[in-house]
C-alpha cells in the first residue's frame, strides 16, 4: 500500500488531467495520518492554489471554527478534496477531472482508514457516493464498501446562508459523538446502505 507521503508527492507532480496546466500548486490533503475522520471538499480555491494547502481561505476558516466549537483541533483530522488542483475561476470540476483524480482520494482513505468520511457539500456527495440534493441528505450516515460516511453541507454554503452555520455545527458535533460511539465498540444507525 502506498504511504500518505508518497501520495502527496504524486499529487504535487501530477499531470493526469488538464487542471495541472492552470494550477499554481497542486493541493494534496493535509492532517493526521491517524485521523478518525477525513473531510472531503470539492476542489482548491484561489487561496488553496496559492498556498498548496486545503481549506485555508474563507471556507477553511468556517470549517476550523466549527471544529473548534465541537472541541476538535484541525491537527487531529485530515482534510482533502475530490480534485487536488484548482479549476479555473472556481468552476465545478468536470467529470473527467474527478475521475482522473479519484485514485488519490482512494489512496488517502486506504492509508488513513478513518472511522468516518465527512462529505462536505454536493460535489463531494456526487463524486464519492453518487448522491445529489445535499439539503435532503445532510445529517445522514451512509455505508459503502464497509466505509461509513457522514453527509453535511459545504462550509462555504454558510457564507450565503448564515442559518446553515448552526446546521453545520450540529452535524459536526453529532458526527464526533457518533465516532465516540464507534470507538466504544457500539454501532451507529446507518441511514443509506450502498451495495
Ligand atoms: N473549498 C473546497 O471545497 N475546498 C477547499 O480546499 C477550499 C474551499
Ligand atoms: Fe492530477 Fe488531480 Fe491535479 Fe488533475 S486535479 S492534475 S488528476 S492531481
PDB file of C-alpha atoms and ligand atoms in Angstrom:
ATOM      1  CA  UNK A   1       0.000   0.000   0.000  1.00  0.00           C
ATOM      2  CA  UNK A   2       1.176   3.496  -0.830  1.00  0.00           C
ATOM      3  CA  UNK A   3       2.146   5.805   2.035  1.00  0.00           C
ATOM      4  CA  UNK A   4       0.408   9.134   2.559  1.00  0.00           C
ATOM      5  CA  UNK A   5       3.749  10.792   1.911  1.00  0.00           C
ATOM      6  CA  UNK A   6       4.085   9.045  -1.460  1.00  0.00           C
ATOM      7  CA  UNK A   7       0.539  10.026  -2.454  1.00  0.00           C
ATOM      8  CA  UNK A   8       1.357  13.599  -1.505  1.00  0.00           C
ATOM      9  CA  UNK A   9       4.439  13.559  -3.768  1.00  0.00           C
ATOM     10  CA  UNK A  10       2.454  12.024  -6.621  1.00  0.00           C
ATOM     11  CA  UNK A  11      -0.249  14.705  -6.323  1.00  0.00           C
ATOM     12  CA  UNK A  12       2.313  17.514  -6.304  1.00  0.00           C
ATOM     13  CA  UNK A  13       3.799  16.349  -9.630  1.00  0.00           C
ATOM     14  CA  UNK A  14       0.575  15.016 -11.190  1.00  0.00           C
ATOM     15  CA  UNK A  15      -0.353  15.727 -14.818  1.00  0.00           C
ATOM     16  CA  UNK A  16      -3.262  13.274 -15.127  1.00  0.00           C
ATOM     17  CA  UNK A  17      -5.793  15.957 -16.087  1.00  0.00           C
ATOM     18  CA  UNK A  18      -5.832  19.403 -17.669  1.00  0.00           C
ATOM     19  CA  UNK A  19      -6.118  21.192 -14.313  1.00  0.00           C
ATOM     20  CA  UNK A  20      -2.340  20.723 -13.997  1.00  0.00           C
ATOM     21  CA  UNK A  21      -1.913  23.371 -16.721  1.00  0.00           C
ATOM     22  CA  UNK A  22      -3.654  26.188 -14.860  1.00  0.00           C
ATOM     23  CA  UNK A  23      -2.783  25.452 -11.237  1.00  0.00           C
ATOM     24  CA  UNK A  24      -0.156  27.344  -9.219  1.00  0.00           C
ATOM     25  CA  UNK A  25       0.221  24.479  -6.743  1.00  0.00           C
ATOM     26  CA  UNK A  26      -1.460  21.108  -6.501  1.00  0.00           C
ATOM     27  CA  UNK A  27      -3.183  20.719  -3.125  1.00  0.00           C
ATOM     28  CA  UNK A  28      -2.763  17.313  -1.502  1.00  0.00           C
ATOM     29  CA  UNK A  29      -4.773  16.504   1.602  1.00  0.00           C
ATOM     30  CA  UNK A  30      -3.404  17.607   4.958  1.00  0.00           C
ATOM     31  CA  UNK A  31      -3.690  16.420   8.536  1.00  0.00           C
ATOM     32  CA  UNK A  32      -3.152  13.483  10.822  1.00  0.00           C
ATOM     33  CA  UNK A  33      -2.393  10.052   9.372  1.00  0.00           C
ATOM     34  CA  UNK A  34      -4.217   8.684  12.458  1.00  0.00           C
ATOM     35  CA  UNK A  35      -7.316  10.805  11.927  1.00  0.00           C
ATOM     36  CA  UNK A  36     -10.695   9.362  12.938  1.00  0.00           C
ATOM     37  CA  UNK A  37     -12.290  11.472  10.247  1.00  0.00           C
ATOM     38  CA  UNK A  38     -11.359  12.558   6.732  1.00  0.00           C
ATOM     39  CA  UNK A  39     -13.198  15.669   5.463  1.00  0.00           C
ATOM     40  CA  UNK A  40     -13.726  15.772   1.699  1.00  0.00           C
ATOM     41  CA  UNK A  41     -14.452  19.102  -0.019  1.00  0.00           C
ATOM     42  CA  UNK A  42     -14.847  19.979  -3.691  1.00  0.00           C
ATOM     43  CA  UNK A  43     -11.629  21.496  -5.018  1.00  0.00           C
ATOM     44  CA  UNK A  44      -8.999  24.061  -4.068  1.00  0.00           C
ATOM     45  CA  UNK A  45      -9.916  27.736  -4.468  1.00  0.00           C
ATOM     46  CA  UNK A  46      -7.607  30.694  -5.011  1.00  0.00           C
ATOM     47  CA  UNK A  47      -6.039  30.723  -1.521  1.00  0.00           C
ATOM     48  CA  UNK A  48      -5.502  26.967  -1.552  1.00  0.00           C
ATOM     49  CA  UNK A  49      -3.938  27.122  -5.025  1.00  0.00           C
ATOM     50  CA  UNK A  50      -1.538  29.824  -3.840  1.00  0.00           C
ATOM     51  CA  UNK A  51      -0.522  28.016  -0.671  1.00  0.00           C
ATOM     52  CA  UNK A  52      -0.755  24.377  -1.736  1.00  0.00           C
ATOM     53  CA  UNK A  53      -2.915  23.574   1.315  1.00  0.00           C
ATOM     54  CA  UNK A  54      -6.601  22.657   1.524  1.00  0.00           C
ATOM     55  CA  UNK A  55      -9.255  24.848   3.188  1.00  0.00           C
ATOM     56  CA  UNK A  56      -7.072  27.847   4.078  1.00  0.00           C
ATOM     57  CA  UNK A  57      -9.460  30.553   2.754  1.00  0.00           C
ATOM     58  CA  UNK A  58     -12.910  31.662   3.921  1.00  0.00           C
ATOM     59  CA  UNK A  59     -14.422  28.171   3.778  1.00  0.00           C
ATOM     60  CA  UNK A  60     -11.454  26.830   5.723  1.00  0.00           C
ATOM     61  CA  UNK A  61     -11.904  29.393   8.469  1.00  0.00           C
ATOM     62  CA  UNK A  62     -15.558  28.412   8.787  1.00  0.00           C
ATOM     63  CA  UNK A  63     -14.651  24.724   8.970  1.00  0.00           C
ATOM     64  CA  UNK A  64     -11.947  25.381  11.596  1.00  0.00           C
ATOM     65  CA  UNK A  65     -14.348  27.429  13.713  1.00  0.00           C
ATOM     66  CA  UNK A  66     -16.986  24.730  13.561  1.00  0.00           C
ATOM     67  CA  UNK A  67     -14.404  22.120  14.598  1.00  0.00           C
ATOM     68  CA  UNK A  68     -13.268  24.370  17.455  1.00  0.00           C
ATOM     69  CA  UNK A  69     -16.824  24.715  18.740  1.00  0.00           C
ATOM     70  CA  UNK A  70     -17.015  20.908  18.731  1.00  0.00           C
ATOM     71  CA  UNK A  71     -13.787  20.815  20.763  1.00  0.00           C
ATOM     72  CA  UNK A  72     -11.739  19.341  17.918  1.00  0.00           C
ATOM     73  CA  UNK A  73      -8.370  20.578  16.664  1.00  0.00           C
ATOM     74  CA  UNK A  74      -7.691  20.707  12.929  1.00  0.00           C
ATOM     75  CA  UNK A  75      -4.433  18.868  13.583  1.00  0.00           C
ATOM     76  CA  UNK A  76      -6.360  15.784  14.691  1.00  0.00           C
ATOM     77  CA  UNK A  77      -8.373  15.397  11.500  1.00  0.00           C
ATOM     78  CA  UNK A  78      -7.448  15.041   7.829  1.00  0.00           C
ATOM     79  CA  UNK A  79      -8.799  17.442   5.213  1.00  0.00           C
ATOM     80  CA  UNK A  80      -8.789  16.869   1.461  1.00  0.00           C
ATOM     81  CA  UNK A  81     -10.754  17.457  -1.746  1.00  0.00           C
ATOM     82  CA  UNK A  82     -12.310  15.495  -4.603  1.00  0.00           C
ATOM     83  CA  UNK A  83      -9.876  17.154  -7.026  1.00  0.00           C
ATOM     84  CA  UNK A  84      -6.489  18.360  -5.909  1.00  0.00           C
ATOM     85  CA  UNK A  85      -5.973  21.223  -8.371  1.00  0.00           C
ATOM     86  CA  UNK A  86      -7.974  24.446  -8.667  1.00  0.00           C
ATOM     87  CA  UNK A  87     -10.450  24.610 -11.532  1.00  0.00           C
ATOM     88  CA  UNK A  88     -10.081  27.964 -13.359  1.00  0.00           C
ATOM     89  CA  UNK A  89     -12.400  30.592 -11.889  1.00  0.00           C
ATOM     90  CA  UNK A  90     -13.505  28.060  -9.241  1.00  0.00           C
ATOM     91  CA  UNK A  91     -15.832  26.314 -11.669  1.00  0.00           C
ATOM     92  CA  UNK A  92     -17.182  22.947 -10.557  1.00  0.00           C
ATOM     93  CA  UNK A  93     -14.722  20.167 -11.510  1.00  0.00           C
ATOM     94  CA  UNK A  94     -15.672  18.200 -14.635  1.00  0.00           C
ATOM     95  CA  UNK A  95     -16.487  14.501 -14.556  1.00  0.00           C
ATOM     96  CA  UNK A  96     -13.231  13.598 -16.317  1.00  0.00           C
ATOM     97  CA  UNK A  97     -11.231  15.640 -13.804  1.00  0.00           C
ATOM     98  CA  UNK A  98     -12.961  13.983 -10.857  1.00  0.00           C
ATOM     99  CA  UNK A  99     -12.336  10.556 -12.370  1.00  0.00           C
ATOM    100  CA  UNK A 100      -8.688  11.313 -13.114  1.00  0.00           C
ATOM    101  CA  UNK A 101      -8.161  12.431  -9.519  1.00  0.00           C
ATOM    102  CA  UNK A 102     -10.262   9.834  -7.676  1.00  0.00           C
ATOM    103  CA  UNK A 103      -7.355   7.415  -7.174  1.00  0.00           C
ATOM    104  CA  UNK A 104      -5.636   9.884  -4.853  1.00  0.00           C
ATOM    105  CA  UNK A 105      -8.629  10.124  -2.525  1.00  0.00           C
ATOM    106  CA  UNK A 106      -8.809   6.323  -2.531  1.00  0.00           C
ATOM    107  CA  UNK A 107      -5.124   6.185  -1.555  1.00  0.00           C
ATOM    108  CA  UNK A 108      -5.614   8.739   1.224  1.00  0.00           C
ATOM    109  CA  UNK A 109      -8.511   6.712   2.650  1.00  0.00           C
ATOM    110  CA  UNK A 110      -6.613   3.409   2.333  1.00  0.00           C
ATOM    111  CA  UNK A 111      -3.635   4.861   4.213  1.00  0.00           C
ATOM    112  CA  UNK A 112      -5.644   6.540   6.985  1.00  0.00           C
ATOM    113  CA  UNK A 113      -8.544   4.082   7.361  1.00  0.00           C
ATOM    114  CA  UNK A 114     -10.753   6.622   9.180  1.00  0.00           C
ATOM    115  CA  UNK A 115     -13.836   5.693  11.223  1.00  0.00           C
ATOM    116  CA  UNK A 116     -15.817   8.197   9.188  1.00  0.00           C
ATOM    117  CA  UNK A 117     -15.520  10.149   5.947  1.00  0.00           C
ATOM    118  CA  UNK A 118     -17.245  13.526   6.176  1.00  0.00           C
ATOM    119  CA  UNK A 119     -18.670  14.516   2.801  1.00  0.00           C
ATOM    120  CA  UNK A 120     -18.859  18.329   2.506  1.00  0.00           C
ATOM    121  CA  UNK A 121     -21.484  19.540   0.049  1.00  0.00           C
ATOM    122  CA  UNK A 122     -22.981  18.453  -3.242  1.00  0.00           C
ATOM    123  CA  UNK A 123     -19.840  17.993  -5.358  1.00  0.00           C
ATOM    124  CA  UNK A 124     -18.239  15.645  -2.856  1.00  0.00           C
ATOM    125  CA  UNK A 125     -21.584  13.900  -2.283  1.00  0.00           C
ATOM    126  CA  UNK A 126     -21.928  13.337  -6.036  1.00  0.00           C
ATOM    127  CA  UNK A 127     -18.348  12.221  -6.594  1.00  0.00           C
ATOM    128  CA  UNK A 128     -17.917   9.992  -3.563  1.00  0.00           C
ATOM    129  CA  UNK A 129     -21.403   8.485  -3.195  1.00  0.00           C
ATOM    130  CA  UNK A 130     -23.164   9.339  -6.469  1.00  0.00           C
ATOM    131  CA  UNK A 131     -25.634  11.456  -4.498  1.00  0.00           C
ATOM    132  CA  UNK A 132     -27.411  14.750  -5.136  1.00  0.00           C
ATOM    133  CA  UNK A 133     -29.663  17.109  -3.169  1.00  0.00           C
ATOM    134  CA  UNK A 134     -27.426  17.701  -0.202  1.00  0.00           C
ATOM    135  CA  UNK A 135     -30.115  19.607   1.706  1.00  0.00           C
ATOM    136  CA  UNK A 136     -32.235  16.461   1.754  1.00  0.00           C
ATOM    137  CA  UNK A 137     -29.431  14.082   2.742  1.00  0.00           C
ATOM    138  CA  UNK A 138     -27.328  16.179   5.101  1.00  0.00           C
ATOM    139  CA  UNK A 139     -27.072  14.777   8.605  1.00  0.00           C
ATOM    140  CA  UNK A 140     -27.361  11.214   7.301  1.00  0.00           C
ATOM    141  CA  UNK A 141     -24.934   8.329   7.651  1.00  0.00           C
ATOM    142  CA  UNK A 142     -24.137   6.162   4.649  1.00  0.00           C
ATOM    143  CA  UNK A 143     -22.153   2.962   4.324  1.00  0.00           C
ATOM    144  CA  UNK A 144     -20.379   1.858   1.150  1.00  0.00           C
ATOM    145  CA  UNK A 145     -17.851  -0.988   0.847  1.00  0.00           C
ATOM    146  CA  UNK A 146     -17.588  -1.153   4.628  1.00  0.00           C
ATOM    147  CA  UNK A 147     -16.722   2.548   4.976  1.00  0.00           C
ATOM    148  CA  UNK A 148     -19.006   4.899   6.933  1.00  0.00           C
ATOM    149  CA  UNK A 149     -19.762   8.363   5.560  1.00  0.00           C
ATOM    150  CA  UNK A 150     -21.351  11.357   7.241  1.00  0.00           C
ATOM    151  CA  UNK A 151     -23.021  13.796   4.856  1.00  0.00           C
ATOM    152  CA  UNK A 152     -23.172  17.528   5.566  1.00  0.00           C
ATOM    153  CA  UNK A 153     -23.263  20.931   3.893  1.00  0.00           C
ATOM    154  CA  UNK A 154     -20.206  22.653   2.443  1.00  0.00           C
ATOM    155  CA  UNK A 155     -18.779  25.276   4.855  1.00  0.00           C
ATOM    156  CA  UNK A 156     -18.865  27.861   2.014  1.00  0.00           C
ATOM    157  CA  UNK A 157     -22.648  27.456   1.823  1.00  0.00           C
ATOM    158  CA  UNK A 158     -22.877  29.221   5.192  1.00  0.00           C
ATOM    159  CA  UNK A 159     -21.420  32.386   3.619  1.00  0.00           C
ATOM    160  CA  UNK A 160     -24.598  32.894   1.584  1.00  0.00           C
ATOM    161  CA  UNK A 161     -26.978  31.369   4.122  1.00  0.00           C
ATOM    162  CA  UNK A 162     -25.926  32.173   7.675  1.00  0.00           C
ATOM    163  CA  UNK A 163     -28.620  29.889   9.078  1.00  0.00           C
ATOM    164  CA  UNK A 164     -26.512  26.979   7.850  1.00  0.00           C
ATOM    165  CA  UNK A 165     -23.807  27.699  10.446  1.00  0.00           C
ATOM    166  CA  UNK A 166     -25.995  26.071  13.089  1.00  0.00           C
ATOM    167  CA  UNK A 167     -26.715  23.179  10.743  1.00  0.00           C
ATOM    168  CA  UNK A 168     -23.002  22.612  10.084  1.00  0.00           C
ATOM    169  CA  UNK A 169     -22.175  22.926  13.800  1.00  0.00           C
ATOM    170  CA  UNK A 170     -24.915  20.486  14.765  1.00  0.00           C
ATOM    171  CA  UNK A 171     -23.840  17.973  12.123  1.00  0.00           C
ATOM    172  CA  UNK A 172     -20.171  18.148  13.087  1.00  0.00           C
ATOM    173  CA  UNK A 173     -20.906  17.780  16.796  1.00  0.00           C
ATOM    174  CA  UNK A 174     -23.177  14.812  16.111  1.00  0.00           C
ATOM    175  CA  UNK A 175     -20.619  13.188  13.831  1.00  0.00           C
ATOM    176  CA  UNK A 176     -17.960  13.331  16.559  1.00  0.00           C
ATOM    177  CA  UNK A 177     -20.365  11.880  19.099  1.00  0.00           C
ATOM    178  CA  UNK A 178     -21.062   9.016  16.662  1.00  0.00           C
ATOM    179  CA  UNK A 179     -17.314   8.487  16.240  1.00  0.00           C
ATOM    180  CA  UNK A 180     -17.010   8.218  20.037  1.00  0.00           C
ATOM    181  CA  UNK A 181     -19.755   5.584  19.988  1.00  0.00           C
ATOM    182  CA  UNK A 182     -17.870   3.628  17.317  1.00  0.00           C
ATOM    183  CA  UNK A 183     -14.650   3.821  19.328  1.00  0.00           C
ATOM    184  CA  UNK A 184     -16.522   2.431  22.326  1.00  0.00           C
ATOM    185  CA  UNK A 185     -17.497  -0.565  20.214  1.00  0.00           C
ATOM    186  CA  UNK A 186     -21.115   0.479  19.699  1.00  0.00           C
ATOM    187  CA  UNK A 187     -22.978   0.502  16.392  1.00  0.00           C
ATOM    188  CA  UNK A 188     -24.274   3.676  14.802  1.00  0.00           C
ATOM    189  CA  UNK A 189     -27.544   3.862  12.821  1.00  0.00           C
ATOM    190  CA  UNK A 190     -26.866   3.723   9.073  1.00  0.00           C
ATOM    191  CA  UNK A 191     -29.432   5.674   7.004  1.00  0.00           C
ATOM    192  CA  UNK A 192     -28.260   4.739   3.499  1.00  0.00           C
ATOM    193  CA  UNK A 193     -26.665   1.415   2.506  1.00  0.00           C
ATOM    194  CA  UNK A 194     -24.856   1.201  -0.846  1.00  0.00           C
ATOM    195  CA  UNK A 195     -24.422  -2.364  -2.026  1.00  0.00           C
TER     196      UNK A 195
HETATM  197  N1  LIG B   1     -13.494  24.732  -0.853  1.00  0.00           N
HETATM  198  C1  LIG B   1     -13.233  23.426  -1.027  1.00  0.00           C
HETATM  199  O1  LIG B   1     -14.107  22.654  -1.374  1.00  0.00           O
HETATM  200  N2  LIG B   1     -12.011  23.005  -0.798  1.00  0.00           N
HETATM  201  C2  LIG B   1     -11.019  23.792  -0.405  1.00  0.00           C
HETATM  202  O2  LIG B   1      -9.916  23.308  -0.201  1.00  0.00           O
HETATM  203  C3  LIG B   1     -11.313  25.155  -0.211  1.00  0.00           C
HETATM  204  C4  LIG B   1     -12.560  25.608  -0.443  1.00  0.00           C
HETATM  205 FE1  LIG B   2      -3.705  15.316 -11.140  1.00  0.00          FE
HETATM  206 FE2  LIG B   2      -5.924  15.587  -9.694  1.00  0.00          FE
HETATM  207 FE3  LIG B   2      -4.455  17.731 -10.293  1.00  0.00          FE
HETATM  208 FE4  LIG B   2      -5.837  16.523 -12.207  1.00  0.00          FE
HETATM  209  S1  LIG B   2      -6.710  17.567 -10.403  1.00  0.00           S
HETATM  210  S2  LIG B   2      -3.711  17.194 -12.369  1.00  0.00           S
HETATM  211  S3  LIG B   2      -5.706  14.367 -11.589  1.00  0.00           S
HETATM  212  S4  LIG B   2      -3.827  15.996  -9.009  1.00  0.00           S
END
